[in-house]
């Protein structure tokens, strides 16, 4: 358990990264409605993911409305794959415990 | 093992299935196609109206109306061509699409190794499509071929063209409905199946397969995107309890948008 990346292991951030790993890009509204989080909570999670280098943020305006887009980075993608590898290893230990 | 193969053996409820449903949803978002469809159908309707007015004015000998309808037809054709290739047309469609999706938000899907830039060969195929159909219309106009063979003639180019576009853009299963129905329609016409309209409805034998089957495909995609989004939300929200939405001491007035 200690080997797991704490940033990714948090359930909301794990789901955010997993969604982004299947897409080229998703905006704030999409993540908000899909995950059912509050705006503040999602902002907080995105800040953490950005600071960890797992996502990139692109802020722009659609007319006068702010628009924020997120993309998973290569590092984020690799870390997510590593995380799931570790989870699978832990699960296999539970399924086949050593005698 | 590839990500796709790995996803095949995932148990129901595994968060990794989120990837699959996110991609299925993104590939099935067809509102932008529907907006384009409406614009093109509206412009083609104006062109058809101007063409029938031109014909009626010519037969009635009303030169003023004839000249006006010719100008209207020319302007609409130019507007359609400009709208199809201009940056303004693309931005207008994007704005309307975003407005229609509203709070659902925006996602983009990119096929592995894909590129947003349109390659020269794809632009060439689009131009070839127009030239091919103009040639077909000329052949029919000069009575070198029967109008009943126009749709099968069209299908010879349209079906491989649509398949190329679908494969290049990595669209979902819904997109395959259009070339499939279009090709099937051509086969039925050649087999003398009773699916043709005659008399004043003759033009519908081209309009219905081109726009009707396109609309069927687009609406199928939209319906599937609703299902995919529902599945995605269920998977993404499972395991996120009320405590999760209160972590990190965040307030409700986010700054992310």
Coordinates of N, CA, C and O in Angstrom, one line a residue, chain A residues 15 19 34-35, chain B residues 11-22 228-240:
Chain A
X15 N -10.6 8.7 -10.7 CA -11.6 8.8 -11.7 C -11.4 9.9 -12.7 O -11.6 9.7 -13.9
X19 N -10.8 9.1 -16.6 CA -11.6 9.7 -17.7 C -10.7 10.4 -18.7 O -10.8 10.2 -19.9
X34 N -20.1 14.9 -14.9 CA -19.9 13.4 -14.9 C -19.7 12.8 -13.6 O -20.2 11.8 -13.2
X35 N -18.8 13.5 -12.8 CA -18.4 13.0 -11.5 C -19.4 13.4 -10.4 O -19.4 12.8 -9.3
Chain B
X11 N -13.7 -6.7 -14.6 CA -15.0 -7.0 -14.0 C -15.9 -5.8 -14.1 O -15.4 -4.7 -14.1
X12 N -17.2 -6.1 -14.0 CA -18.2 -5.0 -14.0 C -18.0 -4.1 -12.8 O -17.8 -4.7 -11.7
X13 N -18.0 -2.9 -13.0 CA -17.8 -1.9 -11.9 C -16.4 -1.5 -11.7 O -16.1 -0.6 -10.9
X14 N -15.4 -2.1 -12.4 CA -14.0 -1.7 -12.3 C -13.8 -0.3 -12.8 O -14.3 0.0 -14.0
X15 N -13.2 0.6 -12.1 CA -13.1 2.0 -12.6 C -12.4 2.1 -13.9 O -12.6 3.1 -14.6
X16 N -11.6 1.1 -14.3 CA -10.9 1.2 -15.6 C -11.9 1.1 -16.8 O -11.6 1.5 -17.9
X17 N -13.1 0.6 -16.5 CA -14.1 0.6 -17.6 C -14.6 2.0 -17.9 O -15.2 2.2 -19.0
X18 N -14.2 3.0 -17.1 CA -14.5 4.4 -17.3 C -13.9 4.8 -18.7 O -14.5 5.5 -19.4
X19 N -12.7 4.3 -18.9 CA -12.0 4.6 -20.2 C -12.9 4.3 -21.4 O -13.1 5.0 -22.3
X20 N -13.4 3.0 -21.3 CA -14.1 2.5 -22.5 C -15.4 3.3 -22.7 O -15.7 3.7 -23.8
X21 N -16.1 3.7 -21.6 CA -17.4 4.4 -21.8 C -17.1 5.9 -22.1 O -17.9 6.5 -22.8
X22 N -16.0 6.4 -21.6 CA -15.7 7.8 -22.0 C -15.4 7.9 -23.5 O -15.8 8.9 -24.1
X228 N -24.3 6.0 -23.3 CA -22.8 5.9 -22.9 C -22.6 6.9 -21.7 O -21.8 6.5 -20.8
X229 N -23.2 8.0 -21.8 CA -23.0 9.0 -20.7 C -23.6 8.5 -19.4 O -23.0 8.7 -18.3
X230 N -24.7 7.9 -19.5 CA -25.4 7.3 -18.3 C -24.5 6.2 -17.7 O -24.3 6.2 -16.5
X231 N -23.9 5.4 -18.5 CA -23.0 4.3 -18.0 C -21.8 5.0 -17.4 O -21.3 4.5 -16.4
X232 N -21.3 6.0 -18.1 CA -20.0 6.6 -17.6 C -20.3 7.3 -16.3 O -19.4 7.1 -15.4
X233 N -21.4 8.0 -16.1 CA -21.7 8.6 -14.9 C -21.8 7.6 -13.7 O -21.4 7.8 -12.6
X234 N -22.5 6.5 -14.0 CA -22.7 5.5 -13.0 C -21.4 4.9 -12.6 O -21.1 4.7 -11.4
X235 N -20.5 4.6 -13.5 CA -19.1 4.1 -13.2 C -18.3 5.1 -12.4 O -17.6 4.8 -11.5
X236 N -18.3 6.4 -12.9 CA -17.5 7.4 -12.4 C -17.9 7.8 -11.0 O -17.1 8.1 -10.1
X237 N -19.2 7.7 -10.7 CA -19.7 8.2 -9.4 C -19.7 7.0 -8.4 O -19.8 7.3 -7.2
X238 N -19.6 5.8 -8.8 CA -19.6 4.7 -7.9 C -18.3 4.7 -7.1 O -17.3 4.9 -7.6
X239 N -18.4 4.7 -5.8 CA -17.2 4.7 -4.9 C -16.9 6.1 -4.5 O -16.0 6.3 -3.7
X240 N -17.6 7.1 -5.1 CA -17.4 8.5 -4.6 C -18.5 8.8 -3.6 O -19.6 9.2 -4.0

